PDB file of C-alpha atoms and ligand atoms in Angstrom:
ATOM      1  CA  MET A  17      -0.095   0.021  -0.096  1.00  0.00           C
ATOM      2  CA  THR A  18       1.200   3.489  -0.717  1.00  0.00           C
ATOM      3  CA  LYS A  19       1.045   6.360   1.753  1.00  0.00           C
ATOM      4  CA  GLY A  20      -1.803   8.888   1.740  1.00  0.00           C
ATOM      5  CA  LYS A  21      -1.479  12.368   0.482  1.00  0.00           C
ATOM      6  CA  LEU A  22      -1.405  15.434   2.877  1.00  0.00           C
ATOM      7  CA  PHE A  23      -3.285  18.380   1.559  1.00  0.00           C
ATOM      8  CA  VAL A  24      -3.015  21.719   3.339  1.00  0.00           C
ATOM      9  CA  ILE A  25      -5.804  24.206   2.741  1.00  0.00           C
ATOM     10  CA  SER A  26      -5.196  27.642   4.038  1.00  0.00           C
ATOM     11  CA  GLY A  27      -5.659  31.349   3.429  1.00  0.00           C
ATOM     12  CA  PRO A  28      -6.944  34.333   5.233  1.00  0.00           C
ATOM     13  CA  SER A  29      -9.568  33.942   7.946  1.00  0.00           C
ATOM     14  CA  GLY A  30     -13.013  34.370   6.190  1.00  0.00           C
ATOM     15  CA  THR A  31     -11.843  33.563   2.754  1.00  0.00           C
ATOM     16  CA  GLY A  32     -14.096  30.403   2.547  1.00  0.00           C
ATOM     17  CA  LYS A  33     -11.623  27.440   3.541  1.00  0.00           C
ATOM     18  CA  GLY A  34     -14.124  25.939   5.863  1.00  0.00           C
ATOM     19  CA  THR A  35     -17.121  26.209   3.481  1.00  0.00           C
ATOM     20  CA  ILE A  36     -14.940  24.650   0.546  1.00  0.00           C
ATOM     21  CA  CYS A  37     -13.572  21.973   2.886  1.00  0.00           C
ATOM     22  CA  LYS A  38     -17.054  20.993   3.787  1.00  0.00           C
ATOM     23  CA  TYR A  39     -18.275  20.487   0.203  1.00  0.00           C
ATOM     24  CA  ILE A  40     -15.087  18.408  -0.728  1.00  0.00           C
ATOM     25  CA  LEU A  41     -15.592  16.159   2.434  1.00  0.00           C
ATOM     26  CA  ASP A  42     -19.361  15.878   1.731  1.00  0.00           C
ATOM     27  CA  GLN A  43     -18.575  14.628  -1.864  1.00  0.00           C
ATOM     28  CA  ARG A  44     -15.531  12.348  -1.265  1.00  0.00           C
ATOM     29  CA  THR A  45     -15.315   9.479   1.174  1.00  0.00           C
ATOM     30  CA  ASN A  46     -11.642   8.689   0.723  1.00  0.00           C
ATOM     31  CA  ILE A  47     -10.323  11.754   2.404  1.00  0.00           C
ATOM     32  CA  ARG A  48     -10.325  12.777   5.956  1.00  0.00           C
ATOM     33  CA  LEU A  49     -10.164  16.278   7.743  1.00  0.00           C
ATOM     34  CA  SER A  50      -7.710  16.516  10.771  1.00  0.00           C
ATOM     35  CA  VAL A  51      -9.575  18.028  13.812  1.00  0.00           C
ATOM     36  CA  SER A  52      -7.321  20.660  15.232  1.00  0.00           C
ATOM     37  CA  MET A  53      -6.736  21.501  18.889  1.00  0.00           C
ATOM     38  CA  THR A  54      -7.400  25.080  20.082  1.00  0.00           C
ATOM     39  CA  THR A  55      -7.417  27.176  23.151  1.00  0.00           C
ATOM     40  CA  ARG A  56     -10.047  29.482  21.849  1.00  0.00           C
ATOM     41  CA  ASP A  57     -13.645  29.352  23.013  1.00  0.00           C
ATOM     42  CA  PRO A  58     -16.219  27.310  21.098  1.00  0.00           C
ATOM     43  CA  ARG A  59     -18.466  29.583  19.034  1.00  0.00           C
ATOM     44  CA  GLN A  60     -22.021  29.068  19.026  1.00  0.00           C
ATOM     45  CA  GLY A  61     -22.995  25.640  17.270  1.00  0.00           C
ATOM     46  CA  GLU A  62     -19.265  24.270  17.491  1.00  0.00           C
ATOM     47  CA  VAL A  63     -19.001  20.864  19.004  1.00  0.00           C
ATOM     48  CA  ASP A  64     -16.011  19.499  20.957  1.00  0.00           C
ATOM     49  CA  LYS A  65     -14.115  16.904  18.858  1.00  0.00           C
ATOM     50  CA  VAL A  66     -16.150  17.626  15.822  1.00  0.00           C
ATOM     51  CA  HIS A  67     -15.021  21.255  14.959  1.00  0.00           C
ATOM     52  CA  TYR A  68     -12.111  21.389  17.227  1.00  0.00           C
ATOM     53  CA  HIS A  69     -10.617  19.708  20.239  1.00  0.00           C
ATOM     54  CA  PHE A  70     -11.271  22.631  22.533  1.00  0.00           C
ATOM     55  CA  THR A  71      -8.635  22.798  25.420  1.00  0.00           C
ATOM     56  CA  ASP A  72      -6.773  25.001  27.724  1.00  0.00           C
ATOM     57  CA  HIS A  73      -3.301  26.677  27.650  1.00  0.00           C
ATOM     58  CA  ASP A  74      -1.762  23.922  29.981  1.00  0.00           C
ATOM     59  CA  ALA A  75      -3.059  20.869  28.191  1.00  0.00           C
ATOM     60  CA  PHE A  76      -1.762  22.522  24.827  1.00  0.00           C
ATOM     61  CA  ARG A  77       1.565  23.366  26.189  1.00  0.00           C
ATOM     62  CA  ASN A  78       2.042  19.791  27.571  1.00  0.00           C
ATOM     63  CA  LEU A  79       1.281  18.365  23.909  1.00  0.00           C
ATOM     64  CA  ILE A  80       3.897  20.876  22.617  1.00  0.00           C
ATOM     65  CA  GLU A  81       6.481  19.399  25.029  1.00  0.00           C
ATOM     66  CA  GLU A  82       5.626  15.971  24.067  1.00  0.00           C
ATOM     67  CA  ASP A  83       6.169  16.883  20.453  1.00  0.00           C
ATOM     68  CA  GLY A  84       2.568  15.926  19.769  1.00  0.00           C
ATOM     69  CA  PHE A  85       1.934  18.472  17.172  1.00  0.00           C
ATOM     70  CA  LEU A  86       2.688  18.101  13.374  1.00  0.00           C
ATOM     71  CA  GLU A  87       2.488  21.949  13.600  1.00  0.00           C
ATOM     72  CA  TYR A  88       1.026  24.685  15.813  1.00  0.00           C
ATOM     73  CA  ALA A  89       0.733  28.402  15.793  1.00  0.00           C
ATOM     74  CA  SER A  90      -0.633  31.324  17.806  1.00  0.00           C
ATOM     75  CA  VAL A  91      -3.390  32.824  15.796  1.00  0.00           C
ATOM     76  CA  PHE A  92      -5.344  36.073  16.976  1.00  0.00           C
ATOM     77  CA  GLY A  93      -4.207  35.377  20.654  1.00  0.00           C
ATOM     78  CA  ASN A  94      -5.013  31.774  20.810  1.00  0.00           C
ATOM     79  CA  TYR A  95      -3.183  28.527  20.047  1.00  0.00           C
ATOM     80  CA  TYR A  96      -4.098  26.201  17.185  1.00  0.00           C
ATOM     81  CA  GLY A  97      -2.371  23.002  16.422  1.00  0.00           C
ATOM     82  CA  THR A  98      -2.641  19.732  14.352  1.00  0.00           C
ATOM     83  CA  PRO A  99      -2.297  16.645  16.620  1.00  0.00           C
ATOM     84  CA  ARG A 100       0.375  14.631  14.895  1.00  0.00           C
ATOM     85  CA  LYS A 101      -0.744  10.967  15.682  1.00  0.00           C
ATOM     86  CA  GLN A 102      -4.172  10.836  13.950  1.00  0.00           C
ATOM     87  CA  VAL A 103      -2.705  12.397  10.754  1.00  0.00           C
ATOM     88  CA  MET A 104       0.240  10.145  10.685  1.00  0.00           C
ATOM     89  CA  ASP A 105      -1.829   7.078  11.186  1.00  0.00           C
ATOM     90  CA  TRP A 106      -4.220   7.971   8.401  1.00  0.00           C
ATOM     91  CA  LEU A 107      -1.260   8.619   6.083  1.00  0.00           C
ATOM     92  CA  GLU A 108       0.429   5.431   6.940  1.00  0.00           C
ATOM     93  CA  LYS A 109      -2.890   3.480   6.187  1.00  0.00           C
ATOM     94  CA  GLY A 110      -2.993   5.164   2.687  1.00  0.00           C
ATOM     95  CA  ILE A 111      -5.775   7.571   3.562  1.00  0.00           C
ATOM     96  CA  ASP A 112      -5.504  11.106   2.245  1.00  0.00           C
ATOM     97  CA  VAL A 113      -5.767  13.880   4.703  1.00  0.00           C
ATOM     98  CA  ILE A 114      -6.795  17.541   4.685  1.00  0.00           C
ATOM     99  CA  LEU A 115      -5.436  20.142   7.082  1.00  0.00           C
ATOM    100  CA  GLU A 116      -7.275  23.438   7.230  1.00  0.00           C
ATOM    101  CA  ILE A 117      -4.921  25.635   8.964  1.00  0.00           C
ATOM    102  CA  ASP A 118      -3.258  29.080   8.791  1.00  0.00           C
ATOM    103  CA  VAL A 119      -0.359  30.220   6.935  1.00  0.00           C
ATOM    104  CA  GLN A 120       2.318  29.978   9.474  1.00  0.00           C
ATOM    105  CA  GLY A 121       1.171  26.208  10.225  1.00  0.00           C
ATOM    106  CA  ALA A 122       1.230  25.384   6.449  1.00  0.00           C
ATOM    107  CA  LEU A 123       4.797  26.594   6.039  1.00  0.00           C
ATOM    108  CA  GLN A 124       5.779  24.455   9.085  1.00  0.00           C
ATOM    109  CA  VAL A 125       4.099  21.344   7.566  1.00  0.00           C
ATOM    110  CA  LYS A 126       5.880  22.003   4.168  1.00  0.00           C
ATOM    111  CA  LYS A 127       9.185  22.126   6.045  1.00  0.00           C
ATOM    112  CA  SER A 128       8.766  18.874   8.035  1.00  0.00           C
ATOM    113  CA  TYR A 129       6.756  17.108   5.517  1.00  0.00           C
ATOM    114  CA  PRO A 130       7.833  18.140   2.017  1.00  0.00           C
ATOM    115  CA  GLU A 131       5.480  15.916   0.128  1.00  0.00           C
ATOM    116  CA  SER A 132       2.553  17.940   1.503  1.00  0.00           C
ATOM    117  CA  ILE A 133       0.504  19.734  -1.026  1.00  0.00           C
ATOM    118  CA  LEU A 134      -0.175  23.315  -0.112  1.00  0.00           C
ATOM    119  CA  ILE A 135      -3.330  25.091  -1.566  1.00  0.00           C
ATOM    120  CA  PHE A 136      -4.093  28.661  -0.939  1.00  0.00           C
ATOM    121  CA  ILE A 137      -7.499  30.056  -0.859  1.00  0.00           C
ATOM    122  CA  LEU A 138      -7.713  33.597  -2.080  1.00  0.00           C
ATOM    123  CA  PRO A 139     -10.672  36.045  -1.651  1.00  0.00           C
ATOM    124  CA  PRO A 140     -11.661  37.763  -4.724  1.00  0.00           C
ATOM    125  CA  SER A 141     -10.763  41.127  -3.029  1.00  0.00           C
ATOM    126  CA  MET A 142     -10.051  42.709   0.352  1.00  0.00           C
ATOM    127  CA  GLU A 143     -13.402  44.297   0.289  1.00  0.00           C
ATOM    128  CA  GLU A 144     -15.212  41.013  -0.320  1.00  0.00           C
ATOM    129  CA  LEU A 145     -13.278  39.444   2.479  1.00  0.00           C
ATOM    130  CA  ARG A 146     -14.471  42.140   4.891  1.00  0.00           C
ATOM    131  CA  CYS A 147     -18.053  41.332   3.794  1.00  0.00           C
ATOM    132  CA  ARG A 148     -17.530  37.659   4.307  1.00  0.00           C
ATOM    133  CA  ILE A 149     -16.091  37.824   7.885  1.00  0.00           C
ATOM    134  CA  THR A 150     -18.741  40.560   8.903  1.00  0.00           C
ATOM    135  CA  GLY A 151     -21.524  38.440   7.314  1.00  0.00           C
ATOM    136  CA  ARG A 152     -20.359  35.259   9.232  1.00  0.00           C
ATOM    137  CA  GLY A 153     -21.421  37.196  12.311  1.00  0.00           C
ATOM    138  CA  THR A 154     -18.880  35.465  14.670  1.00  0.00           C
ATOM    139  CA  GLU A 155     -16.448  38.279  15.239  1.00  0.00           C
ATOM    140  CA  THR A 156     -16.518  41.731  16.884  1.00  0.00           C
ATOM    141  CA  GLU A 157     -15.634  44.757  14.942  1.00  0.00           C
ATOM    142  CA  GLU A 158     -12.153  44.700  16.634  1.00  0.00           C
ATOM    143  CA  ALA A 159     -11.630  41.101  15.794  1.00  0.00           C
ATOM    144  CA  ILE A 160     -12.571  41.852  12.151  1.00  0.00           C
ATOM    145  CA  SER A 161     -10.046  44.572  11.818  1.00  0.00           C
ATOM    146  CA  ARG A 162      -7.341  42.351  13.221  1.00  0.00           C
ATOM    147  CA  ARG A 163      -8.265  39.461  10.901  1.00  0.00           C
ATOM    148  CA  LEU A 164      -8.097  41.797   7.919  1.00  0.00           C
ATOM    149  CA  GLY A 165      -4.676  43.333   9.050  1.00  0.00           C
ATOM    150  CA  ALA A 166      -3.333  39.692   9.133  1.00  0.00           C
ATOM    151  CA  ALA A 167      -4.888  38.761   5.732  1.00  0.00           C
ATOM    152  CA  MET A 168      -2.524  40.878   3.690  1.00  0.00           C
ATOM    153  CA  GLN A 169       0.552  39.515   5.409  1.00  0.00           C
ATOM    154  CA  GLU A 170      -0.769  35.977   4.803  1.00  0.00           C
ATOM    155  CA  ILE A 171      -1.333  36.654   1.137  1.00  0.00           C
ATOM    156  CA  GLU A 172       2.285  37.661   0.833  1.00  0.00           C
ATOM    157  CA  ALA A 173       3.167  33.983   1.497  1.00  0.00           C
ATOM    158  CA  VAL A 174       1.192  32.765  -1.585  1.00  0.00           C
ATOM    159  CA  GLY A 175       4.396  32.158  -3.545  1.00  0.00           C
ATOM    160  CA  LYS A 176       5.322  29.360  -1.209  1.00  0.00           C
ATOM    161  CA  TYR A 177       2.222  27.515  -1.919  1.00  0.00           C
ATOM    162  CA  ASP A 178       1.844  24.768  -4.666  1.00  0.00           C
ATOM    163  CA  TYR A 179      -1.510  26.007  -5.905  1.00  0.00           C
ATOM    164  CA  SER A 180      -3.805  29.061  -5.454  1.00  0.00           C
ATOM    165  CA  VAL A 181      -7.574  29.155  -6.048  1.00  0.00           C
ATOM    166  CA  VAL A 182      -9.691  32.332  -5.929  1.00  0.00           C
ATOM    167  CA  ASN A 183     -12.973  31.751  -4.027  1.00  0.00           C
ATOM    168  CA  ASP A 184     -15.188  33.948  -6.063  1.00  0.00           C
ATOM    169  CA  GLU A 185     -18.005  31.683  -7.125  1.00  0.00           C
ATOM    170  CA  LEU A 186     -18.209  28.883  -4.679  1.00  0.00           C
ATOM    171  CA  GLN A 187     -18.899  26.052  -6.919  1.00  0.00           C
ATOM    172  CA  LYS A 188     -16.114  26.946  -9.147  1.00  0.00           C
ATOM    173  CA  ALA A 189     -13.586  27.037  -6.189  1.00  0.00           C
ATOM    174  CA  VAL A 190     -14.880  23.729  -4.913  1.00  0.00           C
ATOM    175  CA  ASP A 191     -14.356  22.307  -8.452  1.00  0.00           C
ATOM    176  CA  SER A 192     -10.795  23.725  -8.636  1.00  0.00           C
ATOM    177  CA  VAL A 193      -9.801  22.292  -5.335  1.00  0.00           C
ATOM    178  CA  LYS A 194     -11.335  18.831  -6.286  1.00  0.00           C
ATOM    179  CA  ALA A 195      -9.395  18.969  -9.666  1.00  0.00           C
ATOM    180  CA  ILE A 196      -6.151  19.630  -7.682  1.00  0.00           C
ATOM    181  CA  ILE A 197      -6.848  16.864  -5.232  1.00  0.00           C
ATOM    182  CA  SER A 198      -7.671  14.457  -8.167  1.00  0.00           C
ATOM    183  CA  ALA A 199      -4.556  15.330 -10.149  1.00  0.00           C
ATOM    184  CA  GLU A 200      -2.259  14.908  -7.025  1.00  0.00           C
ATOM    185  CA  GLN A 201      -3.880  11.545  -6.106  1.00  0.00           C
ATOM    186  CA  CYS A 202      -2.696  10.432  -9.665  1.00  0.00           C
ATOM    187  CA  ARG A 203       0.755  11.925  -9.304  1.00  0.00           C
ATOM    188  CA  LEU A 204       3.507   9.286  -9.240  1.00  0.00           C
ATOM    189  CA  ASN A 205       6.533   9.091  -7.093  1.00  0.00           C
ATOM    190  CA  GLU A 206       9.109   6.264  -6.743  1.00  0.00           C
ATOM    191  CA  GLU A 207       7.164   4.461  -3.844  1.00  0.00           C
ATOM    192  CA  ASP A 208       3.974   4.551  -5.955  1.00  0.00           C
ATOM    193  CA  ALA A 209       5.646   3.184  -9.119  1.00  0.00           C
ATOM    194  CA  GLU A 210       7.217   0.240  -7.288  1.00  0.00           C
ATOM    195  CA  PHE A 211       3.837  -0.476  -5.606  1.00  0.00           C
ATOM    196  CA  ILE A 212       2.128  -0.382  -8.988  1.00  0.00           C
ATOM    197  CA  ILE A 213       4.765  -2.643 -10.856  1.00  0.00           C
ATOM    198  CA  ASN A 214       4.611  -5.238  -8.018  1.00  0.00           C
ATOM    199  CA  LYS A 215       0.840  -5.251  -7.984  1.00  0.00           C
ATOM    200  CA  TYR A 216       0.597  -6.073 -11.686  1.00  0.00           C
ATOM    201  CA  LYS A 217       3.504  -8.664 -11.278  1.00  0.00           C
ATOM    202  CA  GLU A 218       1.430 -10.493  -8.746  1.00  0.00           C
ATOM    203  CA  ASP A 219      -1.597 -10.699 -11.072  1.00  0.00           C
ATOM    204  CA  LEU A 220       0.521 -12.331 -13.809  1.00  0.00           C
TER     205      LEU A 220
HETATM  206  P1  LIG B   6     -12.765  30.404   6.600  1.00  0.00           P
HETATM  207  O1  LIG B   6     -13.038  29.042   7.035  1.00  0.00           O
HETATM  208  O2  LIG B   6     -11.733  30.750   5.569  1.00  0.00           O
HETATM  209  O3  LIG B   6     -12.457  31.438   7.730  1.00  0.00           O
HETATM  210  P2  LIG B   6     -15.606  30.509   5.918  1.00  0.00           P
HETATM  211  O4  LIG B   6     -15.711  29.236   5.325  1.00  0.00           O
HETATM  212  O5  LIG B   6     -16.166  30.432   7.407  1.00  0.00           O
HETATM  213  O6  LIG B   6     -14.141  31.027   5.962  1.00  0.00           O
HETATM  214  O7  LIG B   6     -16.504  31.582   5.143  1.00  0.00           O
HETATM  215  C1  LIG B   6     -16.484  32.826   5.590  1.00  0.00           C
HETATM  216  C2  LIG B   6     -18.010  33.362   5.167  1.00  0.00           C
HETATM  217  O8  LIG B   6     -17.929  33.617   3.829  1.00  0.00           O
HETATM  218  C3  LIG B   6     -19.101  32.363   5.482  1.00  0.00           C
HETATM  219  O9  LIG B   6     -20.249  33.172   5.951  1.00  0.00           O
HETATM  220  C4  LIG B   6     -19.441  31.814   4.198  1.00  0.00           C
HETATM  221  O10 LIG B   6     -20.711  31.310   4.075  1.00  0.00           O
HETATM  222  C5  LIG B   6     -19.094  32.804   3.168  1.00  0.00           C
HETATM  223  N1  LIG B   6     -18.585  32.351   1.896  1.00  0.00           N
HETATM  224  C6  LIG B   6     -17.747  31.370   1.600  1.00  0.00           C
HETATM  225  N2  LIG B   6     -17.355  31.218   0.313  1.00  0.00           N
HETATM  226  C7  LIG B   6     -18.298  32.142  -0.320  1.00  0.00           C
HETATM  227  C8  LIG B   6     -18.403  32.488  -1.705  1.00  0.00           C
HETATM  228  N3  LIG B   6     -17.818  31.791  -2.637  1.00  0.00           N
HETATM  229  N4  LIG B   6     -19.182  33.592  -2.001  1.00  0.00           N
HETATM  230  C9  LIG B   6     -19.784  34.280  -0.941  1.00  0.00           C
HETATM  231  N5  LIG B   6     -19.734  33.856   0.378  1.00  0.00           N
HETATM  232  C10 LIG B   6     -18.867  32.868   0.741  1.00  0.00           C
HETATM  233  P1  LIG B   7     -11.057  30.162  13.500  1.00  0.00           P
HETATM  234  O1  LIG B   7     -10.999  30.781  14.947  1.00  0.00           O
HETATM  235  O2  LIG B   7     -11.709  31.238  12.684  1.00  0.00           O
HETATM  236  O3  LIG B   7     -11.650  28.762  13.733  1.00  0.00           O
HETATM  237  O4  LIG B   7      -9.625  29.940  12.956  1.00  0.00           O
HETATM  238  C1  LIG B   7      -8.691  31.096  12.917  1.00  0.00           C
HETATM  239  C2  LIG B   7      -7.558  30.473  12.042  1.00  0.00           C
HETATM  240  O5  LIG B   7      -6.777  29.484  12.556  1.00  0.00           O
HETATM  241  C3  LIG B   7      -7.930  30.125  10.738  1.00  0.00           C
HETATM  242  O6  LIG B   7      -7.128  30.711   9.744  1.00  0.00           O
HETATM  243  C4  LIG B   7      -7.799  28.616  10.720  1.00  0.00           C
HETATM  244  O7  LIG B   7      -7.585  28.043   9.516  1.00  0.00           O
HETATM  245  C5  LIG B   7      -6.461  28.520  11.650  1.00  0.00           C
HETATM  246  N1  LIG B   7      -6.424  27.178  12.195  1.00  0.00           N
HETATM  247  C6  LIG B   7      -7.361  26.361  12.583  1.00  0.00           C
HETATM  248  N2  LIG B   7      -6.733  25.096  13.089  1.00  0.00           N
HETATM  249  C7  LIG B   7      -5.474  25.367  12.887  1.00  0.00           C
HETATM  250  C8  LIG B   7      -4.335  24.481  13.139  1.00  0.00           C
HETATM  251  O8  LIG B   7      -4.438  23.338  13.544  1.00  0.00           O
HETATM  252  N3  LIG B   7      -3.246  24.978  12.996  1.00  0.00           N
HETATM  253  C9  LIG B   7      -2.968  26.298  12.519  1.00  0.00           C
HETATM  254  N4  LIG B   7      -1.683  26.590  12.384  1.00  0.00           N
HETATM  255  N5  LIG B   7      -3.870  27.069  12.393  1.00  0.00           N
HETATM  256  C10 LIG B   7      -5.171  26.517  12.410  1.00  0.00           C
END
């Protein structure tokens, strides 16, 4: 069996990453979303262990010390991180995984796991980004300004990504991400080639 592929979807807060991931996961059964750990409070409707593993600073720090995160970052005053074990278990079993994380985390993943595939979701414009964050209704005015300030800094990292997708029309953006995933699932590396050759030899 060959290893699963690790897809990292990131981009500024409010750009539509969560919405796009939800569509992808609803339409594909052979890919899993990693559930991150965070020290931020749950929003209305968010469920522990489904949307995030909600935790406190001490528990988060303990996991950092145990090297239990594939990546972690401080985002808008809270910690967010990807628990390493679940992701690695899935990849070892040949299951593809999506991480929906911020840009700092994405660049850490690329460094420690160079085979990862980084997809940057761009807003059509900064103005539209403000509308989306405001429309989501989950942030205070101060938090919105902070998120917009951070967005431009994040967009400056787009050149380090493998792909960029503008989330203008939602369905088009979902189709583009699906196309990237499909193409990458067919991409060959040496390990894949050996696996394929052996499989066909066994059939002879
Ligand atoms: P993120 O996960 O990147 O923070 P969300 O997925 O929560 O962003 O989307 C932010 C808001 O923008 C949500 O209210 C969502 O419904 C809306 N949204 C997402 N994609 C589009 C789109 N293509 N056109 C218009 N609104 C969108
Ligand atoms: P939110 O508070 O809106 O759920 O998330 C804020 C930001 O943190 C988003 O950009 C989101 O992608 C990012 N994020 C969520 N989980 C993780 C994670 O595990 N690691 C990192 N680095 N960022 C994360």
